[in-house]
Amino acid sequence: MNEIYDVLIIGSGPAGLTSAIYAARANLKPLVIAGMEPGGQLMTTTIVENFPGFPDGVNGPDLMQNMIKQAERFGARFVYDVVSNVDFSKNNSNKTLKVVAGNKEYFAKSVIIATGSSPRKLGISSEQQFWGRGLSTCATCDGAFYKDKTVAVVGGGDSAAEESTFLTRFAKKVYLVHRRDSLRASQIMQDRFFGNEKIEVLWNKEVKDIVGTSTVTKIVLFDNKSNKQSDLPVDGIFLAIGHIPNTSFLYDALEKDEAGFVKVKNGTHTQTNIDGVYVAGDVHDSYYQQAITASGMGCMAAMDVEKYLASIT
């Protein structure tokens, strides 16, 4: 007979692991389906300087491994597999939520979706080489590393304008590389952006290559009007072209917004449109996209699950 879990957590980034810690401390014996490479995006981050409690910063993988150990200490169990499908109809004999990972079916009274999102990438071969070595998707996380240096931001929306403006606090020069001849950013963001003398916009340009040795030294730009290429010396490059929520396994099981992020039910903080199914972190939050906010939402989801389980007992 299949075991029925009180709570099953899908994802093992800051949101999923914080959910696991809180759920385990509440004696809910959570099962975490962690994926093949647990830890989320922070596993590819060298130094995290904005997570509270680490005045000298903390290595991203070390932070995530400590969260896993903390969850295990309180009784959370981990399965290192990838979820391929879910069935939240509760049409099975146990009236439970079903999650399929690998070749196995798991059944639970409640589920927390904490699969995060993935930064949209340029799709060029040199990206992987410089990821975390001059190539970033988070100015808030990494901007301070570029004090008095030159950086480029790629994008044309609100996030690109906001990241560029933020980076002027540290960098001596910020280039915004945009493939069109006008920004999509809101007017208030553009007013702020164009009033900053440290920022220069490179219109109708696309990044074709990232060049360097141990870190980035320049980017190769293609002008889609003149069809000419040029080199731009920079110390770092920030991508601000959006995030893709990791929700392919959900298909149409939950309500999502236009961009594919899982929605929460009106009047709630973490509950989805399905009773017993909750969401935490960047798979819902398309705005903040920070480890600390994901952790906070993971805490909220676990507490909401605890109340839900008490209500159906």
PDB file of C-alpha atoms in Angstrom:
ATOM      1  CA  MET A   1       0.000   0.000   0.000  1.00  0.00           C
ATOM      2  CA  ASN A   2       1.303   3.474  -0.896  1.00  0.00           C
ATOM      3  CA  GLU A   3       2.409   5.702   1.961  1.00  0.00           C
ATOM      4  CA  ILE A   4       0.385   8.891   2.311  1.00  0.00           C
ATOM      5  CA  TYR A   5       2.482  11.881   3.334  1.00  0.00           C
ATOM      6  CA  ASP A   6       1.164  14.831   5.304  1.00  0.00           C
ATOM      7  CA  VAL A   7       3.029  17.210   3.013  1.00  0.00           C
ATOM      8  CA  LEU A   8       5.076  16.720  -0.119  1.00  0.00           C
ATOM      9  CA  ILE A   9       7.402  19.535  -1.175  1.00  0.00           C
ATOM     10  CA  ILE A  10       8.484  19.870  -4.798  1.00  0.00           C
ATOM     11  CA  GLY A  11      11.743  21.804  -5.076  1.00  0.00           C
ATOM     12  CA  SER A  12      14.870  22.253  -2.995  1.00  0.00           C
ATOM     13  CA  GLY A  13      15.869  25.895  -3.285  1.00  0.00           C
ATOM     14  CA  PRO A  14      15.499  28.376  -0.399  1.00  0.00           C
ATOM     15  CA  ALA A  15      11.679  28.212  -0.558  1.00  0.00           C
ATOM     16  CA  GLY A  16      11.438  24.427  -0.609  1.00  0.00           C
ATOM     17  CA  LEU A  17      14.068  23.874   2.060  1.00  0.00           C
ATOM     18  CA  THR A  18      12.621  26.495   4.406  1.00  0.00           C
ATOM     19  CA  SER A  19       9.217  24.848   3.922  1.00  0.00           C
ATOM     20  CA  ALA A  20      10.826  21.527   4.804  1.00  0.00           C
ATOM     21  CA  ILE A  21      12.447  22.909   7.964  1.00  0.00           C
ATOM     22  CA  TYR A  22       9.197  24.439   9.230  1.00  0.00           C
ATOM     23  CA  ALA A  23       7.064  21.446   8.259  1.00  0.00           C
ATOM     24  CA  ALA A  24       9.505  19.018   9.872  1.00  0.00           C
ATOM     25  CA  ARG A  25       9.608  21.042  13.093  1.00  0.00           C
ATOM     26  CA  ALA A  26       5.803  20.879  13.110  1.00  0.00           C
ATOM     27  CA  ASN A  27       6.151  17.065  13.008  1.00  0.00           C
ATOM     28  CA  LEU A  28       4.563  16.812   9.558  1.00  0.00           C
ATOM     29  CA  LYS A  29       7.348  14.501   8.318  1.00  0.00           C
ATOM     30  CA  PRO A  30       7.673  16.199   4.914  1.00  0.00           C
ATOM     31  CA  LEU A  31       8.952  14.452   1.829  1.00  0.00           C
ATOM     32  CA  VAL A  32      11.025  16.703  -0.435  1.00  0.00           C
ATOM     33  CA  ILE A  33      11.349  15.778  -4.099  1.00  0.00           C
ATOM     34  CA  ALA A  34      14.544  17.695  -4.618  1.00  0.00           C
ATOM     35  CA  GLY A  35      15.407  17.155  -8.265  1.00  0.00           C
ATOM     36  CA  MET A  36      18.630  15.617  -9.491  1.00  0.00           C
ATOM     37  CA  GLU A  37      20.738  18.603  -8.396  1.00  0.00           C
ATOM     38  CA  PRO A  38      19.248  19.975  -5.165  1.00  0.00           C
ATOM     39  CA  GLY A  39      19.773  23.506  -3.946  1.00  0.00           C
ATOM     40  CA  GLY A  40      18.282  25.695  -6.646  1.00  0.00           C
ATOM     41  CA  GLN A  41      20.007  28.641  -8.309  1.00  0.00           C
ATOM     42  CA  LEU A  42      22.252  29.313  -5.303  1.00  0.00           C
ATOM     43  CA  MET A  43      24.182  26.154  -6.142  1.00  0.00           C
ATOM     44  CA  THR A  44      25.734  28.115  -9.017  1.00  0.00           C
ATOM     45  CA  THR A  45      26.435  31.224  -6.921  1.00  0.00           C
ATOM     46  CA  THR A  46      29.898  31.736  -5.488  1.00  0.00           C
ATOM     47  CA  ILE A  47      29.458  34.246  -2.661  1.00  0.00           C
ATOM     48  CA  VAL A  48      26.084  35.321  -1.225  1.00  0.00           C
ATOM     49  CA  GLU A  49      26.513  38.607   0.651  1.00  0.00           C
ATOM     50  CA  ASN A  50      22.903  39.602   1.304  1.00  0.00           C
ATOM     51  CA  PHE A  51      21.589  36.599   3.255  1.00  0.00           C
ATOM     52  CA  PRO A  52      21.218  37.613   6.941  1.00  0.00           C
ATOM     53  CA  GLY A  53      23.554  36.090   9.495  1.00  0.00           C
ATOM     54  CA  PHE A  54      26.695  35.928   7.363  1.00  0.00           C
ATOM     55  CA  PRO A  55      28.653  39.183   7.795  1.00  0.00           C
ATOM     56  CA  ASP A  56      31.493  37.904   5.612  1.00  0.00           C
ATOM     57  CA  GLY A  57      29.183  36.340   3.032  1.00  0.00           C
ATOM     58  CA  VAL A  58      28.547  32.652   2.483  1.00  0.00           C
ATOM     59  CA  ASN A  59      29.256  30.284  -0.365  1.00  0.00           C
ATOM     60  CA  GLY A  60      25.964  29.522  -2.163  1.00  0.00           C
ATOM     61  CA  PRO A  61      26.336  25.716  -2.200  1.00  0.00           C
ATOM     62  CA  ASP A  62      27.399  25.745   1.475  1.00  0.00           C
ATOM     63  CA  LEU A  63      24.282  27.704   2.419  1.00  0.00           C
ATOM     64  CA  MET A  64      22.028  25.247   0.614  1.00  0.00           C
ATOM     65  CA  GLN A  65      23.773  22.169   2.023  1.00  0.00           C
ATOM     66  CA  ASN A  66      23.327  23.575   5.524  1.00  0.00           C
ATOM     67  CA  MET A  67      19.618  24.089   4.848  1.00  0.00           C
ATOM     68  CA  ILE A  68      19.334  20.462   3.708  1.00  0.00           C
ATOM     69  CA  LYS A  69      21.112  19.252   6.860  1.00  0.00           C
ATOM     70  CA  GLN A  70      18.861  21.417   9.011  1.00  0.00           C
ATOM     71  CA  ALA A  71      15.725  20.001   7.382  1.00  0.00           C
ATOM     72  CA  GLU A  72      17.027  16.437   7.753  1.00  0.00           C
ATOM     73  CA  ARG A  73      17.850  17.044  11.400  1.00  0.00           C
ATOM     74  CA  PHE A  74      14.163  17.674  12.087  1.00  0.00           C
ATOM     75  CA  GLY A  75      13.004  14.648  10.115  1.00  0.00           C
ATOM     76  CA  ALA A  76      12.516  15.784   6.518  1.00  0.00           C
ATOM     77  CA  ARG A  77      13.144  13.068   3.945  1.00  0.00           C
ATOM     78  CA  PHE A  78      14.595  13.674   0.491  1.00  0.00           C
ATOM     79  CA  VAL A  79      14.074  11.969  -2.856  1.00  0.00           C
ATOM     80  CA  TYR A  80      16.528  12.975  -5.575  1.00  0.00           C
ATOM     81  CA  ASP A  81      14.352  12.727  -8.639  1.00  0.00           C
ATOM     82  CA  VAL A  82      12.486  15.012 -11.043  1.00  0.00           C
ATOM     83  CA  VAL A  83       8.711  15.454 -10.982  1.00  0.00           C
ATOM     84  CA  SER A  84       7.212  14.736 -14.386  1.00  0.00           C
ATOM     85  CA  ASN A  85       3.495  15.018 -13.687  1.00  0.00           C
ATOM     86  CA  VAL A  86       0.893  15.745 -11.027  1.00  0.00           C
ATOM     87  CA  ASP A  87      -2.758  14.897 -10.489  1.00  0.00           C
ATOM     88  CA  PHE A  88      -4.515  17.202  -8.047  1.00  0.00           C
ATOM     89  CA  SER A  89      -8.041  15.957  -8.839  1.00  0.00           C
ATOM     90  CA  LYS A  90      -8.149  13.710  -5.731  1.00  0.00           C
ATOM     91  CA  ASN A  91      -9.974  11.105  -7.807  1.00  0.00           C
ATOM     92  CA  ASN A  92      -7.896   8.213  -6.460  1.00  0.00           C
ATOM     93  CA  SER A  93      -9.187   5.827  -3.796  1.00  0.00           C
ATOM     94  CA  ASN A  94      -7.393   7.741  -1.025  1.00  0.00           C
ATOM     95  CA  LYS A  95      -8.732  11.146  -2.123  1.00  0.00           C
ATOM     96  CA  THR A  96      -5.166  12.449  -2.052  1.00  0.00           C
ATOM     97  CA  LEU A  97      -2.911  14.564  -4.241  1.00  0.00           C
ATOM     98  CA  LYS A  98      -0.682  12.566  -6.579  1.00  0.00           C
ATOM     99  CA  VAL A  99       2.826  13.458  -7.726  1.00  0.00           C
ATOM    100  CA  VAL A 100       4.808  11.396 -10.229  1.00  0.00           C
ATOM    101  CA  ALA A 101       8.625  11.451 -10.101  1.00  0.00           C
ATOM    102  CA  GLY A 102      10.770   9.010 -12.020  1.00  0.00           C
ATOM    103  CA  ASN A 103       8.831   5.765 -12.191  1.00  0.00           C
ATOM    104  CA  LYS A 104       7.138   6.219  -8.832  1.00  0.00           C
ATOM    105  CA  GLU A 105       3.859   7.713  -7.674  1.00  0.00           C
ATOM    106  CA  TYR A 106       3.673   9.655  -4.401  1.00  0.00           C
ATOM    107  CA  PHE A 107       0.493  10.519  -2.516  1.00  0.00           C
ATOM    108  CA  ALA A 108       0.035  13.352  -0.040  1.00  0.00           C
ATOM    109  CA  LYS A 109      -2.620  15.278   1.851  1.00  0.00           C
ATOM    110  CA  SER A 110      -0.944  18.547   0.865  1.00  0.00           C
ATOM    111  CA  VAL A 111       1.686  19.740  -1.603  1.00  0.00           C
ATOM    112  CA  ILE A 112       3.973  22.776  -1.677  1.00  0.00           C
ATOM    113  CA  ILE A 113       5.188  23.848  -5.122  1.00  0.00           C
ATOM    114  CA  ALA A 114       8.627  25.461  -4.714  1.00  0.00           C
ATOM    115  CA  THR A 115      10.329  24.797  -8.035  1.00  0.00           C
ATOM    116  CA  GLY A 116      11.576  28.338  -8.588  1.00  0.00           C
ATOM    117  CA  SER A 117      12.262  29.989 -11.907  1.00  0.00           C
ATOM    118  CA  SER A 118      15.144  30.013 -14.341  1.00  0.00           C
ATOM    119  CA  PRO A 119      16.665  33.205 -15.739  1.00  0.00           C
ATOM    120  CA  ARG A 120      16.063  33.665 -19.417  1.00  0.00           C
ATOM    121  CA  LYS A 121      19.420  33.350 -21.154  1.00  0.00           C
ATOM    122  CA  LEU A 122      20.980  34.700 -24.321  1.00  0.00           C
ATOM    123  CA  GLY A 123      21.454  31.290 -25.874  1.00  0.00           C
ATOM    124  CA  ILE A 124      25.126  31.711 -26.729  1.00  0.00           C
ATOM    125  CA  SER A 125      27.809  29.100 -26.080  1.00  0.00           C
ATOM    126  CA  SER A 126      29.998  31.271 -23.822  1.00  0.00           C
ATOM    127  CA  GLU A 127      27.259  31.849 -21.229  1.00  0.00           C
ATOM    128  CA  GLN A 128      27.986  28.726 -19.216  1.00  0.00           C
ATOM    129  CA  GLN A 129      31.727  29.476 -19.063  1.00  0.00           C
ATOM    130  CA  PHE A 130      31.226  32.864 -17.404  1.00  0.00           C
ATOM    131  CA  TRP A 131      28.166  32.118 -15.264  1.00  0.00           C
ATOM    132  CA  GLY A 132      29.085  33.489 -11.819  1.00  0.00           C
ATOM    133  CA  ARG A 133      32.398  34.743 -13.206  1.00  0.00           C
ATOM    134  CA  GLY A 134      31.300  38.089 -14.540  1.00  0.00           C
ATOM    135  CA  LEU A 135      27.898  37.023 -15.862  1.00  0.00           C
ATOM    136  CA  SER A 136      24.944  37.485 -13.502  1.00  0.00           C
ATOM    137  CA  THR A 137      21.191  37.912 -13.480  1.00  0.00           C
ATOM    138  CA  CYS A 138      20.967  39.760 -10.153  1.00  0.00           C
ATOM    139  CA  ALA A 139      22.311  43.280  -9.667  1.00  0.00           C
ATOM    140  CA  THR A 140      21.049  43.315  -6.076  1.00  0.00           C
ATOM    141  CA  CYS A 141      23.124  40.202  -5.341  1.00  0.00           C
ATOM    142  CA  ASP A 142      26.308  41.007  -7.249  1.00  0.00           C
ATOM    143  CA  GLY A 143      26.379  44.744  -7.937  1.00  0.00           C
ATOM    144  CA  ALA A 144      28.749  45.562  -5.064  1.00  0.00           C
ATOM    145  CA  PHE A 145      31.468  43.441  -6.697  1.00  0.00           C
ATOM    146  CA  TYR A 146      31.705  46.031  -9.487  1.00  0.00           C
ATOM    147  CA  LYS A 147      32.668  49.144  -7.556  1.00  0.00           C
ATOM    148  CA  ASP A 148      34.376  51.619  -9.919  1.00  0.00           C
ATOM    149  CA  LYS A 149      34.156  49.144 -12.793  1.00  0.00           C
ATOM    150  CA  THR A 150      32.341  49.041 -16.143  1.00  0.00           C
ATOM    151  CA  VAL A 151      29.337  46.783 -16.647  1.00  0.00           C
ATOM    152  CA  ALA A 152      26.699  46.038 -19.272  1.00  0.00           C
ATOM    153  CA  VAL A 153      23.027  45.255 -18.718  1.00  0.00           C
ATOM    154  CA  VAL A 154      21.065  43.399 -21.396  1.00  0.00           C
ATOM    155  CA  GLY A 155      17.340  44.096 -21.699  1.00  0.00           C
ATOM    156  CA  GLY A 156      14.769  46.774 -22.363  1.00  0.00           C
ATOM    157  CA  GLY A 157      11.999  46.473 -19.797  1.00  0.00           C
ATOM    158  CA  ASP A 158      11.445  47.714 -16.253  1.00  0.00           C
ATOM    159  CA  SER A 159      13.869  45.220 -14.745  1.00  0.00           C
ATOM    160  CA  ALA A 160      16.652  46.253 -17.147  1.00  0.00           C
ATOM    161  CA  ALA A 161      16.126  49.938 -16.374  1.00  0.00           C
ATOM    162  CA  GLU A 162      15.946  49.236 -12.646  1.00  0.00           C
ATOM    163  CA  GLU A 163      19.052  47.014 -12.655  1.00  0.00           C
ATOM    164  CA  SER A 164      20.996  49.613 -14.651  1.00  0.00           C
ATOM    165  CA  THR A 165      20.010  52.407 -12.277  1.00  0.00           C
ATOM    166  CA  PHE A 166      20.885  50.280  -9.239  1.00  0.00           C
ATOM    167  CA  LEU A 167      24.307  49.403 -10.647  1.00  0.00           C
ATOM    168  CA  THR A 168      25.258  53.082 -10.935  1.00  0.00           C
ATOM    169  CA  ARG A 169      25.615  53.054  -7.143  1.00  0.00           C
ATOM    170  CA  PHE A 170      28.758  50.994  -7.637  1.00  0.00           C
ATOM    171  CA  ALA A 171      29.947  50.958 -11.250  1.00  0.00           C
ATOM    172  CA  LYS A 172      31.622  53.949 -12.863  1.00  0.00           C
ATOM    173  CA  LYS A 173      29.912  53.185 -16.188  1.00  0.00           C
ATOM    174  CA  VAL A 174      26.798  51.185 -17.104  1.00  0.00           C
ATOM    175  CA  TYR A 175      25.927  50.285 -20.689  1.00  0.00           C
ATOM    176  CA  LEU A 176      22.390  49.165 -21.427  1.00  0.00           C
ATOM    177  CA  VAL A 177      22.387  46.861 -24.450  1.00  0.00           C
ATOM    178  CA  HIS A 178      18.976  46.705 -26.120  1.00  0.00           C
ATOM    179  CA  ARG A 179      18.067  45.028 -29.394  1.00  0.00           C
ATOM    180  CA  ARG A 180      15.410  47.618 -30.254  1.00  0.00           C
ATOM    181  CA  ASP A 181      15.388  51.418 -30.633  1.00  0.00           C
ATOM    182  CA  SER A 182      13.121  52.161 -27.671  1.00  0.00           C
ATOM    183  CA  LEU A 183      12.596  50.823 -24.158  1.00  0.00           C
ATOM    184  CA  ARG A 184       9.547  48.921 -22.946  1.00  0.00           C
ATOM    185  CA  ALA A 185      10.107  50.209 -19.403  1.00  0.00           C
ATOM    186  CA  SER A 186       7.430  52.291 -17.682  1.00  0.00           C
ATOM    187  CA  GLN A 187       7.713  56.064 -18.006  1.00  0.00           C
ATOM    188  CA  ILE A 188       8.681  56.590 -14.371  1.00  0.00           C
ATOM    189  CA  MET A 189      11.516  54.083 -14.736  1.00  0.00           C
ATOM    190  CA  GLN A 190      12.655  55.729 -17.975  1.00  0.00           C
ATOM    191  CA  ASP A 191      12.665  59.181 -16.368  1.00  0.00           C
ATOM    192  CA  ARG A 192      14.920  57.866 -13.610  1.00  0.00           C
ATOM    193  CA  PHE A 193      17.046  55.927 -16.068  1.00  0.00           C
ATOM    194  CA  PHE A 194      17.695  58.619 -18.677  1.00  0.00           C
ATOM    195  CA  GLY A 195      18.503  61.175 -15.988  1.00  0.00           C
ATOM    196  CA  ASN A 196      21.523  59.177 -14.852  1.00  0.00           C
ATOM    197  CA  GLU A 197      24.767  60.361 -16.457  1.00  0.00           C
ATOM    198  CA  LYS A 198      26.548  57.063 -15.717  1.00  0.00           C
ATOM    199  CA  ILE A 199      24.233  55.161 -18.081  1.00  0.00           C
ATOM    200  CA  GLU A 200      24.688  54.909 -21.843  1.00  0.00           C
ATOM    201  CA  VAL A 201      22.221  53.056 -24.064  1.00  0.00           C
ATOM    202  CA  LEU A 202      23.459  51.008 -26.999  1.00  0.00           C
ATOM    203  CA  TRP A 203      20.415  50.756 -29.275  1.00  0.00           C
ATOM    204  CA  ASN A 204      19.742  47.964 -31.779  1.00  0.00           C
ATOM    205  CA  LYS A 205      22.524  45.841 -30.336  1.00  0.00           C
ATOM    206  CA  GLU A 206      22.599  42.121 -29.527  1.00  0.00           C
ATOM    207  CA  VAL A 207      25.215  40.218 -27.540  1.00  0.00           C
ATOM    208  CA  LYS A 208      26.808  37.592 -29.766  1.00  0.00           C
ATOM    209  CA  ASP A 209      29.669  36.470 -27.526  1.00  0.00           C
ATOM    210  CA  ILE A 210      31.200  36.921 -24.078  1.00  0.00           C
ATOM    211  CA  VAL A 211      34.995  36.993 -23.971  1.00  0.00           C
ATOM    212  CA  GLY A 212      37.531  36.642 -21.162  1.00  0.00           C
ATOM    213  CA  THR A 213      39.835  34.267 -19.331  1.00  0.00           C
ATOM    214  CA  SER A 214      38.915  33.626 -15.699  1.00  0.00           C
ATOM    215  CA  THR A 215      36.413  36.520 -15.770  1.00  0.00           C
ATOM    216  CA  VAL A 216      34.651  38.634 -18.384  1.00  0.00           C
ATOM    217  CA  THR A 217      36.781  41.203 -20.212  1.00  0.00           C
ATOM    218  CA  LYS A 218      34.540  42.161 -23.140  1.00  0.00           C
ATOM    219  CA  ILE A 219      31.370  41.358 -25.051  1.00  0.00           C
ATOM    220  CA  VAL A 220      30.886  41.135 -28.802  1.00  0.00           C
ATOM    221  CA  LEU A 221      27.925  43.167 -30.063  1.00  0.00           C
ATOM    222  CA  PHE A 222      25.982  42.885 -33.305  1.00  0.00           C
ATOM    223  CA  ASP A 223      24.191  45.951 -34.655  1.00  0.00           C
ATOM    224  CA  ASN A 224      20.979  44.674 -36.242  1.00  0.00           C
ATOM    225  CA  LYS A 225      20.600  47.877 -38.285  1.00  0.00           C
ATOM    226  CA  SER A 226      24.068  48.112 -39.815  1.00  0.00           C
ATOM    227  CA  ASN A 227      24.872  44.374 -39.592  1.00  0.00           C
ATOM    228  CA  LYS A 228      28.265  45.254 -38.086  1.00  0.00           C
ATOM    229  CA  GLN A 229      30.027  43.726 -35.085  1.00  0.00           C
ATOM    230  CA  SER A 230      31.995  45.563 -32.409  1.00  0.00           C
ATOM    231  CA  ASP A 231      33.754  44.798 -29.122  1.00  0.00           C
ATOM    232  CA  LEU A 232      32.757  46.429 -25.843  1.00  0.00           C
ATOM    233  CA  PRO A 233      35.243  46.148 -22.939  1.00  0.00           C
ATOM    234  CA  VAL A 234      33.348  45.423 -19.694  1.00  0.00           C
ATOM    235  CA  ASP A 235      34.114  43.859 -16.322  1.00  0.00           C
ATOM    236  CA  GLY A 236      30.700  42.275 -15.956  1.00  0.00           C
ATOM    237  CA  ILE A 237      27.421  41.640 -17.742  1.00  0.00           C
ATOM    238  CA  PHE A 238      23.953  41.432 -16.189  1.00  0.00           C
ATOM    239  CA  LEU A 239      21.034  39.768 -17.962  1.00  0.00           C
ATOM    240  CA  ALA A 240      17.649  41.396 -17.364  1.00  0.00           C
ATOM    241  CA  ILE A 241      15.559  39.642 -19.991  1.00  0.00           C
ATOM    242  CA  GLY A 242      13.139  37.930 -17.650  1.00  0.00           C
ATOM    243  CA  HIS A 243      12.661  34.642 -15.830  1.00  0.00           C
ATOM    244  CA  ILE A 244      10.877  31.454 -16.839  1.00  0.00           C
ATOM    245  CA  PRO A 245       8.916  29.740 -14.030  1.00  0.00           C
ATOM    246  CA  ASN A 246       9.702  26.048 -13.656  1.00  0.00           C
ATOM    247  CA  THR A 247       6.156  24.794 -14.105  1.00  0.00           C
ATOM    248  CA  SER A 248       6.234  22.509 -17.138  1.00  0.00           C
ATOM    249  CA  PHE A 249       5.376  19.479 -14.983  1.00  0.00           C
ATOM    250  CA  LEU A 250       2.136  21.134 -13.844  1.00  0.00           C
ATOM    251  CA  TYR A 251       0.568  21.354 -17.300  1.00  0.00           C
ATOM    252  CA  ASP A 252      -2.901  22.795 -16.511  1.00  0.00           C
ATOM    253  CA  ALA A 253      -3.156  21.508 -12.937  1.00  0.00           C
ATOM    254  CA  LEU A 254      -2.999  24.997 -11.381  1.00  0.00           C
ATOM    255  CA  GLU A 255      -3.982  28.516 -12.361  1.00  0.00           C
ATOM    256  CA  LYS A 256      -1.060  30.582 -13.673  1.00  0.00           C
ATOM    257  CA  ASP A 257      -0.669  34.172 -14.814  1.00  0.00           C
ATOM    258  CA  GLU A 258       0.125  35.260 -18.375  1.00  0.00           C
ATOM    259  CA  ALA A 259       3.849  34.659 -17.836  1.00  0.00           C
ATOM    260  CA  GLY A 260       3.303  31.192 -16.381  1.00  0.00           C
ATOM    261  CA  PHE A 261       3.864  31.978 -12.691  1.00  0.00           C
ATOM    262  CA  VAL A 262       1.586  30.077 -10.295  1.00  0.00           C
ATOM    263  CA  LYS A 263      -1.167  32.285  -8.897  1.00  0.00           C
ATOM    264  CA  VAL A 264      -2.401  32.321  -5.315  1.00  0.00           C
ATOM    265  CA  LYS A 265      -6.062  32.351  -4.363  1.00  0.00           C
ATOM    266  CA  ASN A 266      -7.502  35.792  -3.611  1.00  0.00           C
ATOM    267  CA  GLY A 267      -7.303  36.592   0.076  1.00  0.00           C
ATOM    268  CA  THR A 268      -4.503  34.095   0.740  1.00  0.00           C
ATOM    269  CA  HIS A 269      -0.724  34.302   0.724  1.00  0.00           C
ATOM    270  CA  THR A 270       0.338  30.862  -0.516  1.00  0.00           C
ATOM    271  CA  GLN A 271      -2.774  28.808  -1.338  1.00  0.00           C
ATOM    272  CA  THR A 272      -3.385  28.002  -5.000  1.00  0.00           C
ATOM    273  CA  ASN A 273      -6.784  27.442  -6.594  1.00  0.00           C
ATOM    274  CA  ILE A 274      -6.664  23.804  -5.415  1.00  0.00           C
ATOM    275  CA  ASP A 275      -7.336  23.014  -1.754  1.00  0.00           C
ATOM    276  CA  GLY A 276      -4.254  21.526  -0.151  1.00  0.00           C
ATOM    277  CA  VAL A 277      -1.845  22.812  -2.797  1.00  0.00           C
ATOM    278  CA  TYR A 278       0.394  25.732  -1.857  1.00  0.00           C
ATOM    279  CA  VAL A 279       3.133  27.683  -3.603  1.00  0.00           C
ATOM    280  CA  ALA A 280       6.326  29.347  -2.396  1.00  0.00           C
ATOM    281  CA  GLY A 281       9.201  31.317  -3.853  1.00  0.00           C
ATOM    282  CA  ASP A 282      10.116  32.354  -7.372  1.00  0.00           C
ATOM    283  CA  VAL A 283       7.673  29.979  -9.062  1.00  0.00           C
ATOM    284  CA  HIS A 284       5.055  32.482  -7.847  1.00  0.00           C
ATOM    285  CA  ASP A 285       7.046  35.652  -7.189  1.00  0.00           C
ATOM    286  CA  SER A 286       8.077  37.252 -10.469  1.00  0.00           C
ATOM    287  CA  TYR A 287       9.079  40.548  -8.834  1.00  0.00           C
ATOM    288  CA  TYR A 288      11.519  40.162  -5.933  1.00  0.00           C
ATOM    289  CA  GLN A 289      13.341  36.975  -7.009  1.00  0.00           C
ATOM    290  CA  GLN A 290      15.550  36.870  -3.896  1.00  0.00           C
ATOM    291  CA  ALA A 291      16.675  33.950  -1.733  1.00  0.00           C
ATOM    292  CA  ILE A 292      15.488  35.656   1.443  1.00  0.00           C
ATOM    293  CA  THR A 293      12.000  36.398   0.083  1.00  0.00           C
ATOM    294  CA  ALA A 294      11.740  32.833  -1.228  1.00  0.00           C
ATOM    295  CA  SER A 295      12.684  31.528   2.220  1.00  0.00           C
ATOM    296  CA  GLY A 296      10.093  33.769   3.841  1.00  0.00           C
ATOM    297  CA  MET A 297       7.385  32.480   1.536  1.00  0.00           C
ATOM    298  CA  GLY A 298       8.529  28.915   2.221  1.00  0.00           C
ATOM    299  CA  CYS A 299       7.945  29.541   5.910  1.00  0.00           C
ATOM    300  CA  MET A 300       4.484  30.949   5.156  1.00  0.00           C
ATOM    301  CA  ALA A 301       3.534  27.978   2.980  1.00  0.00           C
ATOM    302  CA  ALA A 302       4.544  25.463   5.654  1.00  0.00           C
ATOM    303  CA  MET A 303       2.542  27.323   8.303  1.00  0.00           C
ATOM    304  CA  ASP A 304      -0.463  27.475   5.970  1.00  0.00           C
ATOM    305  CA  VAL A 305      -0.149  23.728   5.343  1.00  0.00           C
ATOM    306  CA  GLU A 306      -0.058  23.072   9.081  1.00  0.00           C
ATOM    307  CA  LYS A 307      -3.327  24.984   9.524  1.00  0.00           C
ATOM    308  CA  TYR A 308      -4.891  23.236   6.535  1.00  0.00           C
ATOM    309  CA  LEU A 309      -4.025  19.764   7.815  1.00  0.00           C
ATOM    310  CA  ALA A 310      -5.434  20.629  11.231  1.00  0.00           C
ATOM    311  CA  SER A 311      -8.677  21.730   9.563  1.00  0.00           C
ATOM    312  CA  ILE A 312      -9.198  18.424   7.717  1.00  0.00           C
ATOM    313  CA  THR A 313      -8.261  16.114  10.574  1.00  0.00           C
TER     314      THR A 313
END
